[in-house]
Each structure stands twice: as structure tokens, then as C-alpha cells.
Short mmCIF file of C-alpha atoms in Angstrom, two decimals:
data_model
loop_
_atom_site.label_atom_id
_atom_site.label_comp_id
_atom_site.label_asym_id
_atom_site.label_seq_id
_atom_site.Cartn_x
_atom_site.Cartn_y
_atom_site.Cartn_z
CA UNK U 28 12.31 22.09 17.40
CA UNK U 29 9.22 21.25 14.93
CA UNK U 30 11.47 18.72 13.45
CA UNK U 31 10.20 15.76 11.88
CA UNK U 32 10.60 12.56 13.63
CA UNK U 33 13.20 10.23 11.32
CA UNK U 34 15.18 7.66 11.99
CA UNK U 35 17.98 6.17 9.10
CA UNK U 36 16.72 2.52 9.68
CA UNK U 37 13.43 0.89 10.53
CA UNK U 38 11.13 3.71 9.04
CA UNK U 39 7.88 2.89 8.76
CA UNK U 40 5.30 4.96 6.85
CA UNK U 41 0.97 4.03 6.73
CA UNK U 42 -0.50 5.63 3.79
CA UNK U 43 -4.66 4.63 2.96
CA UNK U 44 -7.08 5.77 0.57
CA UNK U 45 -10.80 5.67 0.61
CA UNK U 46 -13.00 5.98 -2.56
CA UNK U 47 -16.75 5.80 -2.48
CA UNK U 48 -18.83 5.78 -5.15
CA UNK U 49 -22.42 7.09 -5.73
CA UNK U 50 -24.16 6.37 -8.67
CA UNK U 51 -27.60 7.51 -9.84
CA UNK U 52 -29.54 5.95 -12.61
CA UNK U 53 -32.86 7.60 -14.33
CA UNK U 54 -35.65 6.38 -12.75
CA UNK U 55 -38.21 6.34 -15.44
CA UNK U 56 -41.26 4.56 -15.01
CA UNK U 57 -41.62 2.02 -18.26
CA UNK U 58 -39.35 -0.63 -18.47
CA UNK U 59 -38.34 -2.90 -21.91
CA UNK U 60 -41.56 -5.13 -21.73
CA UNK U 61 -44.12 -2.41 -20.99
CA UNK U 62 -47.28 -2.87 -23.05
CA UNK U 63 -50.26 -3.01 -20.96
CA UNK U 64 -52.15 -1.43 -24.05
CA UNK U 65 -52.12 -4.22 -26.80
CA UNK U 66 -50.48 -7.12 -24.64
CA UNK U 67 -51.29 -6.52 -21.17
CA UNK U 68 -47.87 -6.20 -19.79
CA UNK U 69 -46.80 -3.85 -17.40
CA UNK U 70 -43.38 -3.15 -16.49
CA UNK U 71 -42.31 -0.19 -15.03
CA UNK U 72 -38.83 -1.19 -14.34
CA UNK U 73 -38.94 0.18 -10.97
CA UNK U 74 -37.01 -2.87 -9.74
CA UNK U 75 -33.90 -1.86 -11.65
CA UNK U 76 -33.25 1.47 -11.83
CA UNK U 77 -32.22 2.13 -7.89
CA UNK U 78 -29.69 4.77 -7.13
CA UNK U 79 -26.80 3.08 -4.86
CA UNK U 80 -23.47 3.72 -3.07
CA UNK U 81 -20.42 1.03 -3.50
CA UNK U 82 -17.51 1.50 -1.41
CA UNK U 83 -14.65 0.95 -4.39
CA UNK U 84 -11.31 0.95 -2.57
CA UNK U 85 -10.18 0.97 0.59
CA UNK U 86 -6.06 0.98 0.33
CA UNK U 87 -4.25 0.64 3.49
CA UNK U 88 -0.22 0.79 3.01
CA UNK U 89 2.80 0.20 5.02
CA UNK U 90 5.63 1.08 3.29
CA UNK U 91 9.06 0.28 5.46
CA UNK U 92 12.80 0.89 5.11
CA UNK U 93 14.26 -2.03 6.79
CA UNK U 94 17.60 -1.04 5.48
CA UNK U 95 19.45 1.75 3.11
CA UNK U 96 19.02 -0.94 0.59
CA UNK U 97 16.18 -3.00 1.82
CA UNK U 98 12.59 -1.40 1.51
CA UNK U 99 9.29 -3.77 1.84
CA UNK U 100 5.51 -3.02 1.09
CA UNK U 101 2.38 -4.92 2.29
CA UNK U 102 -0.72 -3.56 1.18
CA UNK U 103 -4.55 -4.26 2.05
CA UNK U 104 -7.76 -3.64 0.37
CA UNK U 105 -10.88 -5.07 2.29
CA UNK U 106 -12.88 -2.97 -0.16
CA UNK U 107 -11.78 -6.05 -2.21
CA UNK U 108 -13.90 -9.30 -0.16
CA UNK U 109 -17.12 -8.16 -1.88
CA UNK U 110 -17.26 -9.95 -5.49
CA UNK U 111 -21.16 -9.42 -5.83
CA UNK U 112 -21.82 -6.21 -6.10
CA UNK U 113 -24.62 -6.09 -8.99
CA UNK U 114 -23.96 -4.13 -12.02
CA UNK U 115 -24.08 -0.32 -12.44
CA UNK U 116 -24.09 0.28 -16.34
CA UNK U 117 -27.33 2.43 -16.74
CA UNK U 118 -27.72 1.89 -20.41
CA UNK U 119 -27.84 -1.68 -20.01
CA UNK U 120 -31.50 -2.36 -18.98
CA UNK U 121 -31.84 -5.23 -16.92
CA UNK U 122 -28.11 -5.04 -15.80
CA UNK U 123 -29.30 -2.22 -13.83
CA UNK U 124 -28.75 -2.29 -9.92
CA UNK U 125 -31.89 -4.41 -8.70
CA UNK U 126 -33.46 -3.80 -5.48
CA UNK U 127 -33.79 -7.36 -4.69
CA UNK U 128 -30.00 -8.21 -4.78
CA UNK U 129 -28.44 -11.13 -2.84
CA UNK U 130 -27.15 -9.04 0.16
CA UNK U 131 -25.62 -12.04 1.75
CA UNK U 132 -23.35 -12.15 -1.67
CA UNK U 133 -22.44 -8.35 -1.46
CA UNK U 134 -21.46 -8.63 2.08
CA UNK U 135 -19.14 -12.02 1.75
CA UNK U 136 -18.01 -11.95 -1.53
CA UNK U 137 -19.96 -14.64 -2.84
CA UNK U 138 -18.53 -17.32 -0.34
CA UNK U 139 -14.96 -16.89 -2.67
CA UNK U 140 -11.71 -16.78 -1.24
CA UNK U 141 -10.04 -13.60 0.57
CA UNK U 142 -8.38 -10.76 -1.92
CA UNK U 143 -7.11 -8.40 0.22
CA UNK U 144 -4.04 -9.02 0.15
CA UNK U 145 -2.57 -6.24 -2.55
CA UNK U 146 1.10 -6.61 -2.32
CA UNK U 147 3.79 -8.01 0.12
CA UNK U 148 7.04 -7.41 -1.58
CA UNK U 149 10.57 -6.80 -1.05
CA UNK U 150 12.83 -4.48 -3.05
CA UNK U 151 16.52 -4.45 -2.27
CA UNK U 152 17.98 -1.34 -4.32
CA UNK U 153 21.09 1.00 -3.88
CA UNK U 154 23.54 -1.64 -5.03
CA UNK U 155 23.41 -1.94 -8.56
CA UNK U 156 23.50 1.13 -10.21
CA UNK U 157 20.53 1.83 -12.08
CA UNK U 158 18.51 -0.97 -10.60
CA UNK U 159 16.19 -2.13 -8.23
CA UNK U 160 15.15 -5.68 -7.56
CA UNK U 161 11.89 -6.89 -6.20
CA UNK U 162 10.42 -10.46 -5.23
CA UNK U 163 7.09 -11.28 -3.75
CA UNK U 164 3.51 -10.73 -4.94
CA UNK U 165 2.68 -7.71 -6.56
CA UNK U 166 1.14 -5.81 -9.57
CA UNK U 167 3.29 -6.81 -12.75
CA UNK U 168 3.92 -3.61 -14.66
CA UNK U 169 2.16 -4.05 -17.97
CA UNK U 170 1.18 0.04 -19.87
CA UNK U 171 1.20 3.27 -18.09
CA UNK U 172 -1.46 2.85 -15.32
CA UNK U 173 0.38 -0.35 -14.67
CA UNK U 174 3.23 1.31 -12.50
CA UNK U 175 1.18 3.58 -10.07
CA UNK U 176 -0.67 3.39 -7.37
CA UNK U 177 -4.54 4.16 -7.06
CA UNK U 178 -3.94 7.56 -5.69
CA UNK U 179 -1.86 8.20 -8.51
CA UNK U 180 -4.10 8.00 -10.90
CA UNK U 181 -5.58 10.73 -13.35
CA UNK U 182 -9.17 9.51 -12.95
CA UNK U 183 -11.09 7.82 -10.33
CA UNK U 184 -11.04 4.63 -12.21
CA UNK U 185 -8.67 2.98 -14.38
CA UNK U 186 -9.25 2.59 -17.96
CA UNK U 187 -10.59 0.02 -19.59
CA UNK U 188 -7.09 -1.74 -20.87
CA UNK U 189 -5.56 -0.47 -17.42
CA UNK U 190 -7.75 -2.73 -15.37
CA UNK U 191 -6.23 -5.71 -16.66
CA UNK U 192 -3.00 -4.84 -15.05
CA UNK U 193 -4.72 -4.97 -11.49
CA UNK U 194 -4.36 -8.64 -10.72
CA UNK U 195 -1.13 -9.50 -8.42
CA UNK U 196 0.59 -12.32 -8.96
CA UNK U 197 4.17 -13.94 -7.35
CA UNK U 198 6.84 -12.89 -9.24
CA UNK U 199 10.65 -11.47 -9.33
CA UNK U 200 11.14 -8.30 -11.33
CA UNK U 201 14.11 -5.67 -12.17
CA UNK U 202 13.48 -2.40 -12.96
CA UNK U 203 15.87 -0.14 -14.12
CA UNK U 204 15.93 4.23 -14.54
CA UNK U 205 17.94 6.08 -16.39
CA UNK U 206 18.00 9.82 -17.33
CA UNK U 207 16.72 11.37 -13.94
CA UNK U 208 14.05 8.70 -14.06
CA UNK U 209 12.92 9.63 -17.73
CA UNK U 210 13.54 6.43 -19.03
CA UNK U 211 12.57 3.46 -17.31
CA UNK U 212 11.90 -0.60 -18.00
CA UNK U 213 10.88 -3.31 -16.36
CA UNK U 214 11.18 -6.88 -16.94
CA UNK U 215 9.60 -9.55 -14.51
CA UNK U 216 9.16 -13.33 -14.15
CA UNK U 217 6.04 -14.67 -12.73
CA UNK U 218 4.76 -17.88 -12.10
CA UNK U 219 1.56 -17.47 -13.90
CA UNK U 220 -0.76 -18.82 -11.15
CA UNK U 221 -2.37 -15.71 -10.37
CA UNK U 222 -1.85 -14.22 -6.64
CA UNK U 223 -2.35 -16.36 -3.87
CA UNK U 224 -5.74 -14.54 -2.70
CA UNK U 225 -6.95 -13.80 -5.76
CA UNK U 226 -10.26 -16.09 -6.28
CA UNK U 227 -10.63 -15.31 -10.10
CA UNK U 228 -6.90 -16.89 -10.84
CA UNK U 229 -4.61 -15.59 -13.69
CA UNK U 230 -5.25 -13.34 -15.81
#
């Protein structure tokens, strides 16, 4: 009674994670070009200084144990189809969210190809001791933030060296633990294309 539900073969768990992000930006009232005194110009930058929401990540996971020594992953972002979404960095004037943004571009992506498709690997594991194997497309593990998930993370976002080590690509890679899991490598080979859904290509 008030057991959990397991089985030893075909487990299959759904995992997801939601981040939104609200951002707001001063809204002052004169802009860069704002001289209507001794030129006449009048810019109150009112077009670019717009408070906003963007929906950042939308993770949905299915992590399943096929076999003891066979686990697979396929993982989906949708969060991911919008490429357009103007810029956010409030110190940088004009690269301010604008009110008049392209909302056909935020909502397709900018016509570029579906990316959200995170990861569909394989791992086959338990055989070798010390050692894990995994083939398929996935997140090579390059620094610290390279090797955990989104959820995992300290912050909301990833640093600004960690977000270079978000782009998938097809690959095979060992990974090997030692010590109770306090020391750890990786080594992978990738075919350097970038992922297959990935519009910007390698990185």
C-alpha cells in the first residue's frame, strides 16, 4: 500500500520546466537625439523602452529505461521556434525592446528551420566498469554548466561562456566516473555539422 508504481524494464519518466521572463526597462522620456531646443529634434524614446514578457524555456523530457543497461532521452523545447525576439539589454539605447517589432518574426522564428529538438540519445551503461556510452544528438560537454540540465542550474540563465555549450550536435561520447562520482571526464566525437534542427549551424 502507497507504494510507488515501478517496473525493472520499460520505465518511463516526463520531467518539464517552464521559465518566463519579465523584464522592465526605465521608461524615461528623452531619448539619444532629443534636442528640440537648439536643433529641433524631439525624441522621447518612448518607442524603445517597453516593458515585456519572453517565454525563455519550455523543457519537456522523457527519460526511459529500455533496459538495465539501455537508457534513452528525447527532449523538446518549443520555447526554442522563436529566433526574433528583439533585444532586452536596457543600457543599450536603441537595442531596447521596440513597440513596433515584427510580430510575425517572434511568433515563427523568422521563417528558420525547427529547433526543438534538444536531445534524442542513447546511453548503454552497466557493462564497462566505470563507463557509460552515448550516441545520438546531444549537448557536447564543454566547462561546468556544460553537463547539466536547465533545472540544474545555479542561476536562471547560463553564463556568458556557458551559453556556448548549448548547441546540440550528432555525436558519440564516453564518459567515465570515478571516486563516488568525484572525478569525472568526458571525451566525444562529433561530426561538426551542428544538430540537425539547429538553423544557426555549428558552433
Amino acid at each position: 500500500p502507497n507504494a510507488t508504481v515501478s517496473t525493472k524494464q520499460g520505465k518511463l519518466s516526463i520531467t518539464g520546466l517552464v521559465q518566463i521572463w519579465y523584464y522592465s526597462i526605465e521608461n524615461d522620456n528623452r531619448g539619444l537625439f532629443d534636442d528640440p531646443t537648439l536643433n529641433g529634434v524631439s525624441d522621447t524614446n518612448e518607442a524603445q523602452d517597453n516593458d515585456g514578457f519572453q517565454v525563455k524555456r519550455t523543457d519537456l523530457i522523457f527519460d526511459m529505461d529500455i533496459h538495465e543497461n539501455v537508457s534513452a532521452r528525447v527532449w523538446f523545447d518549443p520555447a526554442r521556434e522563436a529566433l526574433s525576439f528583439p533585444a532586452a539589454n536596457a543600457n543599450q539605447g536603441l537595442l531596447k525592446r521596440g513597440r513596433n517589432g515584427n510580430l510575425a518574426n517572434i511568433q515563427t522564428g523568422a521563417g528558420g528551420v525547427p529547433r526543438l529538438l534538444q536531445d534524442a540519445w542513447i546511453n548503454y551503461h552497466g557493462v564497462v566498469p566505470h563507463h557509460d556510452f552515448q550516441i545520438g544528438q546531444f549537448r557536447p560537454a564543454l566547462g561546468e554548466e556544460g553537463i547539466r540540465l536547465n533545472g540544474h542550474l545555479d542561476f536562471c540563465e547560463r553564463s556568458m561562456i556557458g551559453q556556448f555549450t548549448t548547441n546540440r550536435d550528432l555525436g558519440l561520447q564516453i564518459h567515465g566516473t570515478w571516486v563516488d562520482d568525484r572525478v569525472q571526464y568526458w571525451l566525444g566525437a562529433f561530426n561538426g555539422a551542428g544538430n540537425y534542427y539547429l538553423s544557426g549551424g555549428q558552433t
